[in-house]
Short mmCIF file of C-alpha atoms and ligand atoms in Angstrom, two decimals:
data_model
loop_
_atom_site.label_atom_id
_atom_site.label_comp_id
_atom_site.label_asym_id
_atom_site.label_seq_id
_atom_site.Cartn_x
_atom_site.Cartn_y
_atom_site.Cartn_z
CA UNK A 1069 -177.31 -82.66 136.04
CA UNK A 1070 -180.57 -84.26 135.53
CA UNK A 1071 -181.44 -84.70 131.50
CA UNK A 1072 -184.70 -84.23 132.15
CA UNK A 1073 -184.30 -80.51 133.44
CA UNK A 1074 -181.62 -80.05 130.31
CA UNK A 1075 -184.66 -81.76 127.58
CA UNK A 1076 -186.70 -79.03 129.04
CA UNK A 1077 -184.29 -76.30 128.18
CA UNK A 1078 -183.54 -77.37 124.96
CA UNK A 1079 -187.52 -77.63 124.24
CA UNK A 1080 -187.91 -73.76 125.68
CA UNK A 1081 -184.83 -73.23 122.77
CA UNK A 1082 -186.51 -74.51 120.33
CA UNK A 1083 -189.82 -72.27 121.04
CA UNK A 1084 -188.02 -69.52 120.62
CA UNK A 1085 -185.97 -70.93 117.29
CA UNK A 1086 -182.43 -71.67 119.34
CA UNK A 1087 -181.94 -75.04 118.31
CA UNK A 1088 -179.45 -76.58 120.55
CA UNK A 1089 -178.24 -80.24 120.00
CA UNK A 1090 -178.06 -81.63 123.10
CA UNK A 1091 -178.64 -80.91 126.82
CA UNK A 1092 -174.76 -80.97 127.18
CA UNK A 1093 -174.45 -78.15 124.75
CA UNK A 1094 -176.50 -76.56 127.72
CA UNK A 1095 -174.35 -77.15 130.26
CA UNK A 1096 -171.31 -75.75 128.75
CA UNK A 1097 -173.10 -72.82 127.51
CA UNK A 1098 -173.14 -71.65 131.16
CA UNK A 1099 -169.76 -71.36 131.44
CA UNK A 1100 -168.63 -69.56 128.72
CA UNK A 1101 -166.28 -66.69 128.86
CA UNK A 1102 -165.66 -65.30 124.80
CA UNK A 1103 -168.09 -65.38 122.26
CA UNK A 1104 -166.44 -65.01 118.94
CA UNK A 1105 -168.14 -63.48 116.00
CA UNK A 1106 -167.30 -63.76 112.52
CA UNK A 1107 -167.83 -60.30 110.95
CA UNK A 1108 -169.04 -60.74 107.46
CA UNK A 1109 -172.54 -61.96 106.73
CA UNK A 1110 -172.71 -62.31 110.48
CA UNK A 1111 -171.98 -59.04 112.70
CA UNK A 1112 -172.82 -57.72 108.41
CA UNK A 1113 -175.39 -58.21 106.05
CA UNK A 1114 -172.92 -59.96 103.94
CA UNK A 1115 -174.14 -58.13 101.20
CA UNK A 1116 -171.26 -55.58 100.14
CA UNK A 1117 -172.10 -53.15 97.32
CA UNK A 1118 -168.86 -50.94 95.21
CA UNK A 1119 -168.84 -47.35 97.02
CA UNK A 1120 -165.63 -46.44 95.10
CA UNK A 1121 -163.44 -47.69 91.43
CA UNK A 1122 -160.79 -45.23 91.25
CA UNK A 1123 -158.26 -46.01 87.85
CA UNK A 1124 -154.28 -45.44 88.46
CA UNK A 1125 -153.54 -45.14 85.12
CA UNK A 1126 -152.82 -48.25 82.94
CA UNK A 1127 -157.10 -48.62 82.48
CA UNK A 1128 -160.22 -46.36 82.52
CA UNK A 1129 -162.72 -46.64 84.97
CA UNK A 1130 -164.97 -49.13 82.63
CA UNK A 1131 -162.25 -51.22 81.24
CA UNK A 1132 -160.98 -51.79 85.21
CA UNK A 1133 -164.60 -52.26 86.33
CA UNK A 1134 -164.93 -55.36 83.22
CA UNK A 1135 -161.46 -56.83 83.82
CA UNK A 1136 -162.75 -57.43 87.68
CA UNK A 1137 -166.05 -58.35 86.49
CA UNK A 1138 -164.83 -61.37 84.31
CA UNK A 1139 -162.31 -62.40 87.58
CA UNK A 1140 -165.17 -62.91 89.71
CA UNK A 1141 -167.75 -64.32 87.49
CA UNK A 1142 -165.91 -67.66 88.29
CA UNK A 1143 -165.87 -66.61 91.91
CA UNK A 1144 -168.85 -67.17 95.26
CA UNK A 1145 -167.33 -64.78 97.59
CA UNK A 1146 -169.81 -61.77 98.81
CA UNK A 1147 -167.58 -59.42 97.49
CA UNK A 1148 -167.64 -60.84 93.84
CA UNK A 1149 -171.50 -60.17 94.11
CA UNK A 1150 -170.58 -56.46 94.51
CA UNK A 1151 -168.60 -56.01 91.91
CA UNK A 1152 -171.22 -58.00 89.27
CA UNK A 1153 -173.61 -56.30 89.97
CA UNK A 1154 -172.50 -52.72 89.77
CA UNK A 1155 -171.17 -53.99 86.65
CA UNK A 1156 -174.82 -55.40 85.38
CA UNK A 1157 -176.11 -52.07 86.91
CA UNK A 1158 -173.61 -50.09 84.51
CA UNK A 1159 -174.41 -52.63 80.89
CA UNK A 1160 -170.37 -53.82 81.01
CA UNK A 1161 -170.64 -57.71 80.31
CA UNK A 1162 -167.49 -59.82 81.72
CA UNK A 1163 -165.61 -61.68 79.38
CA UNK A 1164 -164.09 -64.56 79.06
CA UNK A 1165 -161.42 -65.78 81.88
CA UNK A 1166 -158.70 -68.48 81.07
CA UNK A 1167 -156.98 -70.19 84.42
CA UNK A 1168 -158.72 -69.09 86.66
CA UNK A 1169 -157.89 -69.27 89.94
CA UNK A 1170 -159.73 -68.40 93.27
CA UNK A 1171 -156.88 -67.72 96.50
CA UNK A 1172 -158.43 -68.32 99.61
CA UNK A 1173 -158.14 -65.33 101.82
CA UNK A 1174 -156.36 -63.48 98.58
CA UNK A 1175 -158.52 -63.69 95.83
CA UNK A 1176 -158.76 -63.87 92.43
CA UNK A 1177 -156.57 -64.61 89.23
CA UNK A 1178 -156.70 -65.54 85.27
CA UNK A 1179 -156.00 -64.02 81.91
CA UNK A 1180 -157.98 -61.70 80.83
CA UNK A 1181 -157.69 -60.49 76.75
CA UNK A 1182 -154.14 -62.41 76.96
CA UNK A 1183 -153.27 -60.19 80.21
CA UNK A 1184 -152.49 -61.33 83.63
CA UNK A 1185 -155.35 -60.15 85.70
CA UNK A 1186 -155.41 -59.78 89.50
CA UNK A 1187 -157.87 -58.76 92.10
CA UNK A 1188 -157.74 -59.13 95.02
CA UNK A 1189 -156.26 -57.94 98.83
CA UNK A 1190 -152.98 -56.03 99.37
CA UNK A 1191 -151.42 -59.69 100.55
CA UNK A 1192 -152.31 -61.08 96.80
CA UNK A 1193 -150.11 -58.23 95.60
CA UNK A 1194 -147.67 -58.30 97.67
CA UNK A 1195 -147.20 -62.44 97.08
CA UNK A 1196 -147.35 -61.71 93.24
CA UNK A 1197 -144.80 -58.54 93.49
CA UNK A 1198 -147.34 -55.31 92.51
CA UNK A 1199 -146.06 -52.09 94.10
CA UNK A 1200 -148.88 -50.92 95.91
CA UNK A 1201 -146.94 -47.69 97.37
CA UNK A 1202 -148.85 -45.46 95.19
CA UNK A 1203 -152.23 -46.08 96.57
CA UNK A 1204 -151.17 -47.07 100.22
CA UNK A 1205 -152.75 -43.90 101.41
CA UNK A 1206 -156.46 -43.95 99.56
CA UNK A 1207 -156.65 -48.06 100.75
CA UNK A 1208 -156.24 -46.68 104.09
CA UNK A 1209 -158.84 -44.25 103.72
CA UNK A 1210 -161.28 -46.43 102.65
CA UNK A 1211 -160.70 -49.13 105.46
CA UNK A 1212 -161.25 -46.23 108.21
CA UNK A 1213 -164.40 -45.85 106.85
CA UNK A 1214 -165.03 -49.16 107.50
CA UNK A 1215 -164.93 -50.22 103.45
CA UNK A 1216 -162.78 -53.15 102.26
CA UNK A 1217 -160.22 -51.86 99.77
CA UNK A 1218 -159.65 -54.08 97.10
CA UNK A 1219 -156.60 -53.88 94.31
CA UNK A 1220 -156.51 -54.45 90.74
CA UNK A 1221 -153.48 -55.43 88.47
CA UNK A 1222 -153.05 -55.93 85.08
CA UNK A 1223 -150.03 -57.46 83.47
CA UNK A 1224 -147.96 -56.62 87.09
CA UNK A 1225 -148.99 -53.01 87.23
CA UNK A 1226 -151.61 -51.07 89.76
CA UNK A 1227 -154.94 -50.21 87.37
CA UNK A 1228 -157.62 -49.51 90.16
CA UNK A 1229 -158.57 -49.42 93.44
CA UNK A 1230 -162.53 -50.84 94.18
CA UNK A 1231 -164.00 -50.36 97.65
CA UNK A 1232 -166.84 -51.92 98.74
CA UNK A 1233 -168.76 -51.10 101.97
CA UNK A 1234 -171.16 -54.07 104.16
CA UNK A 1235 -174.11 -52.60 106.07
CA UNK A 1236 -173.88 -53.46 110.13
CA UNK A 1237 -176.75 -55.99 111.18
CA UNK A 1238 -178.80 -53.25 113.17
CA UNK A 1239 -179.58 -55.70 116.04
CA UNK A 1240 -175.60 -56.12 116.01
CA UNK A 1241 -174.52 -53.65 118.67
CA UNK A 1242 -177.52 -54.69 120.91
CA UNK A 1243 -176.29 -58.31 120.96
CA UNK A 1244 -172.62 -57.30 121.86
CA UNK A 1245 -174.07 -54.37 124.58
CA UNK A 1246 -175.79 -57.38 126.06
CA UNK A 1247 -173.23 -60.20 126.00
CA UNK A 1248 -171.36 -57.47 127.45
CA UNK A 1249 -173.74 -57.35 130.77
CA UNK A 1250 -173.69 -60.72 130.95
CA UNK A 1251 -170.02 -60.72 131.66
CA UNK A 1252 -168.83 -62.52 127.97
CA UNK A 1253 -166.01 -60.59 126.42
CA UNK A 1254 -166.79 -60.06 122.68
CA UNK A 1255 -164.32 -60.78 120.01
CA UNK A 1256 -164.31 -60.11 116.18
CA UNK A 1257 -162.75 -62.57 113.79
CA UNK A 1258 -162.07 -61.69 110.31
CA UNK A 1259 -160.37 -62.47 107.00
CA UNK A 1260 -160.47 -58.98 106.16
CA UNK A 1261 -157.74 -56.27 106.86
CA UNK A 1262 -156.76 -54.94 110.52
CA UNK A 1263 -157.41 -51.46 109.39
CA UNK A 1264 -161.46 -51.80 108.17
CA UNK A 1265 -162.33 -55.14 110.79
CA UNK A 1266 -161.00 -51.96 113.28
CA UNK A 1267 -163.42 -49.22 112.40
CA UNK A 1268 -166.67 -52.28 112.32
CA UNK A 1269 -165.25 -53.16 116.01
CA UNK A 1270 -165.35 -49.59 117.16
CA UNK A 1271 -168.90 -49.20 115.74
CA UNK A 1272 -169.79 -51.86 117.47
CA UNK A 1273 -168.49 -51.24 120.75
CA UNK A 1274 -166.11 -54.68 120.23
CA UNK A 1275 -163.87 -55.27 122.57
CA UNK A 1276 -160.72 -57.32 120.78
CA UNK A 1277 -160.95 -57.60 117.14
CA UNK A 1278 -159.06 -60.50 115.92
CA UNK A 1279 -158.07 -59.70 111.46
CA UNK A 1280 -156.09 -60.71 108.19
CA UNK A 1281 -157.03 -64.51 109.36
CA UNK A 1282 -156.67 -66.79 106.69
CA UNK A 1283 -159.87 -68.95 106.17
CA UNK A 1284 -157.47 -71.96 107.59
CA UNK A 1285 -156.14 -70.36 110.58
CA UNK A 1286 -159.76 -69.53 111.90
CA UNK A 1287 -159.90 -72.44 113.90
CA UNK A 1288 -156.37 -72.17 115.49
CA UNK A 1289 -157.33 -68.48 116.95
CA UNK A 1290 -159.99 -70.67 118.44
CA UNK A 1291 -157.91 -73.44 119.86
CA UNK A 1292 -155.62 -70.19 121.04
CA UNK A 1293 -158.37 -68.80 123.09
CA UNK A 1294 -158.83 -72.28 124.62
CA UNK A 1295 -155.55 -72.79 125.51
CA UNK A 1296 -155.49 -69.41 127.17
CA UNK A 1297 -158.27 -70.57 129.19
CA UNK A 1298 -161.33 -69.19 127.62
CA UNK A 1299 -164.43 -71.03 127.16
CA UNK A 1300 -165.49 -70.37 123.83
CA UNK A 1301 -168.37 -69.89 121.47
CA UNK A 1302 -167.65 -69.20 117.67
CA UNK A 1303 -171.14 -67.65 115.87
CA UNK A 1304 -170.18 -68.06 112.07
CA UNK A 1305 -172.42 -68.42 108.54
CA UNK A 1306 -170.08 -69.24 105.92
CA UNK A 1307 -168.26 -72.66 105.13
CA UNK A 1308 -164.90 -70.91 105.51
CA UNK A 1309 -166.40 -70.46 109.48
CA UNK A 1310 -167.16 -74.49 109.42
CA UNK A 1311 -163.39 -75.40 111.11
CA UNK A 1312 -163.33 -72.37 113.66
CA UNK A 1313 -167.23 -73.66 114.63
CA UNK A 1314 -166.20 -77.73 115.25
CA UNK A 1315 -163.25 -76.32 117.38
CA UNK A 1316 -164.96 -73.64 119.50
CA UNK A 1317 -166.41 -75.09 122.95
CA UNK A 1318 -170.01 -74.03 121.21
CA UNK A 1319 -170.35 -73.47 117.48
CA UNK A 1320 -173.36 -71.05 117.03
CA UNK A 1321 -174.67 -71.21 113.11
CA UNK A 1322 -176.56 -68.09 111.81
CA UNK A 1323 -179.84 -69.76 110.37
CA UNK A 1324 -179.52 -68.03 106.80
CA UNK A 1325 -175.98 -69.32 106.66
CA UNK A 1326 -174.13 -72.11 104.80
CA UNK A 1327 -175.47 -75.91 105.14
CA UNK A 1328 -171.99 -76.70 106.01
CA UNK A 1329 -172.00 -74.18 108.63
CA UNK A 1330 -175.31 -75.31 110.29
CA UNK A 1331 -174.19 -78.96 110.15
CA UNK A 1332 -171.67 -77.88 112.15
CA UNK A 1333 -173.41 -75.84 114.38
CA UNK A 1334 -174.13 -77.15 117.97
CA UNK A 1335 -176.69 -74.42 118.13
CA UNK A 1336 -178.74 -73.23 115.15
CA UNK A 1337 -180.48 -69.14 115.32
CA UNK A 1338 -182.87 -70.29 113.03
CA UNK A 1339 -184.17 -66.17 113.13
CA UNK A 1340 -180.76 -65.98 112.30
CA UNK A 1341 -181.15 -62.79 114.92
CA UNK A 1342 -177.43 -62.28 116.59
CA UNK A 1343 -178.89 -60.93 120.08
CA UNK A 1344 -180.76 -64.84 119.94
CA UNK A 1345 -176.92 -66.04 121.12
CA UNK A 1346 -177.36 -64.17 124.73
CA UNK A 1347 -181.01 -65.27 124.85
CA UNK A 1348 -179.11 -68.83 124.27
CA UNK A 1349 -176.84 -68.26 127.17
CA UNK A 1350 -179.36 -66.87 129.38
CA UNK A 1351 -181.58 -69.77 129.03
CA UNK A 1352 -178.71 -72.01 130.11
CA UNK A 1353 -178.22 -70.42 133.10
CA UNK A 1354 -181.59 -70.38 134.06
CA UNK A 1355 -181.99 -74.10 132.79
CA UNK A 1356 -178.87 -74.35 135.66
CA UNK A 1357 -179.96 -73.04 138.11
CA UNK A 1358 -183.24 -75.13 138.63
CA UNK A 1359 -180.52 -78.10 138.46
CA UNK A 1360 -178.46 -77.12 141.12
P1 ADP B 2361 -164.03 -63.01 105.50
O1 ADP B 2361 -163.39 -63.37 106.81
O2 ADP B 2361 -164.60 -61.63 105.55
O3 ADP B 2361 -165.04 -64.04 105.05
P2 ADP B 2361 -162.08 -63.95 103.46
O4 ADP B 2361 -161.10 -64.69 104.29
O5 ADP B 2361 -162.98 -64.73 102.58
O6 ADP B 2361 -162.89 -62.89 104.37
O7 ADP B 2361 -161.27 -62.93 102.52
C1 ADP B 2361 -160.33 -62.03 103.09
C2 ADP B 2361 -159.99 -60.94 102.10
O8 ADP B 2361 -159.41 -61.50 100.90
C3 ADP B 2361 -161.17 -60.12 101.62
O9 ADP B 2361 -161.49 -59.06 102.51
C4 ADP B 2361 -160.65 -59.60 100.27
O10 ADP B 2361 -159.83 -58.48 100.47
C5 ADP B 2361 -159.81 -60.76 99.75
N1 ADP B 2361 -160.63 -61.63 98.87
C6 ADP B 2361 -161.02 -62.89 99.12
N2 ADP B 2361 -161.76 -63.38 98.09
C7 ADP B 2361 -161.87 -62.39 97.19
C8 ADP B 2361 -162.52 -62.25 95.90
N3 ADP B 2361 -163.22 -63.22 95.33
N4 ADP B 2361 -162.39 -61.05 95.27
C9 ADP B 2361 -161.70 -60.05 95.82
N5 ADP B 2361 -161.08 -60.12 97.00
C10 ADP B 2361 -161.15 -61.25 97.68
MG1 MG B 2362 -168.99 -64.86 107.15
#
């Protein structure tokens, strides 16, 4: 390949706010098979807000709503955002949290008024030994509504289940319908549960959706794909997605994202616009074809 055909590529990029970090990234662009999307504050706006707080018993709906509250003002997860500010929105101040503890892919832990206070996924529950049996059934109506169910605990017993729901980008199902044409097979990577990361897929016409990945196994589903013979591209924002984007064949780093995401990046959306990743591939084909 000549460079100067790939310098001119990665100038036409630019114009249109792709930034691309080389004229190799280019190159291997054309041959991609998979692009991978992370699904929240990507394929999402990231910004979840509480749908749903429904008590089971041991706590009212305010005391459950403060005992979360004061958990996740030591937390920077988009779903602690959620939960503060519905409880801003409804005058409950948090109080304050002694050893706290943020569980990657889990959540959150600490005592709480001298209780032990959880909240977090059905996995943090299970790991700490809450019966969840008794809600089972309203988690998984939530999730098929798309919503991510979220537990609380107090002192080892259930006190409340908290959905939140995330709005779908709008230009989301666009990008995918278009990848899609182009031949790329679409798939969804997520931390969240199998049974909400399923009903976001369907809206968005995804064909495998890949969920309950801890933030460290991101970047072996990656390596997975690879070794299955996929050439792949990994479009993340967060610093959770950093790994999974340094493995992929191309990382692709929503503009509005994380720094450590975007150092990562071998390609920067700086519109942070998700149908920008086919305009990426298209241009490298065209770039390409005046090579060969
Ligand atoms: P994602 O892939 O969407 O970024 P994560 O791996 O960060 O997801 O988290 C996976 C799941 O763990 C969340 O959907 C949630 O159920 C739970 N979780 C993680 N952090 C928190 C938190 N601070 N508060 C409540 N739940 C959390
Ligand atoms: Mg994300």
């Amino acid at each position: 390949a000549t460079p100067a055909a790939l310098m001119v590529g990665v100038g036409r990029g630019a114009q249109a706010g792709i930034l691309i970090r080389g004229g190799e990234i280019l190159e291997k662009a054309e041959r991609l098979t998979t692009v991978v999307f992370d699904k929240t504050g990507t394929l999402t706006r990231g910004e979840p807000a509480l749908t749903d707080l429904q008590p089971c018993g041991h706590c009212d709906h305010d005391q459950a709503l403060r005992l979360a509250a004061s958990l996740e003002a030591g937390s920077e997860h988009p779903l602690a955002e959620a939960i503060l500010r519905r409880a801003k929105e409804a005058g409950i101040a948090p109080c304050a949290v002694q050893g706290f503890e943020a569980v990657p892919g889990h959540g959150v832990r600490g005592q709480v008024e001298g209780r032990t206070v959880l909240f977090g996924n059905r996995r943090l529950m299970e790991r700490e030994g809450v019966n969840v049996g008794q809600v089972g059934a309203d988690m998984e109506r939530y999730q098929a509504d798309g919503k991510t169910a979220m537990l609380l605990a107090c002192d080892g017993e259930l006190a409340a289940v908290i959905a939140v729901a995330d709005t779908i980008k709008p230009e989301a199902l666009e990008a995918v319908r278009s990848l899609r044409a182009e031949g790329v097979e679409v798939v969804m990577l997520t931390g969240d549960n199998a049974r909400t990361a399923a009903a976001i897929g369907r809206a968005l016409e995804i064909d495998r959706v890949i969920a309950d990945v801890l933030p460290s196994d991101k970047a072996r589903v990656i390596k997975e794909l690879q070794q299955a013979g996929k050439v792949v591209a990994m479009v993340g924002d967060g610093v959770n997605d950093a790994p999974a984007l340094a493995t992929a064949d191309i990382g692709i780093a929503i503009g509005s994202g994380s720094d450590v995401a975007k150092e990562t990046g071998g390609i920067i959306l700086v519109r942070s616009d998700v149908r920008d990743v086919v305009t990426g591939i298209r241009l490298s084909r065209a770039t390409m074809r005046t090579i060969k």
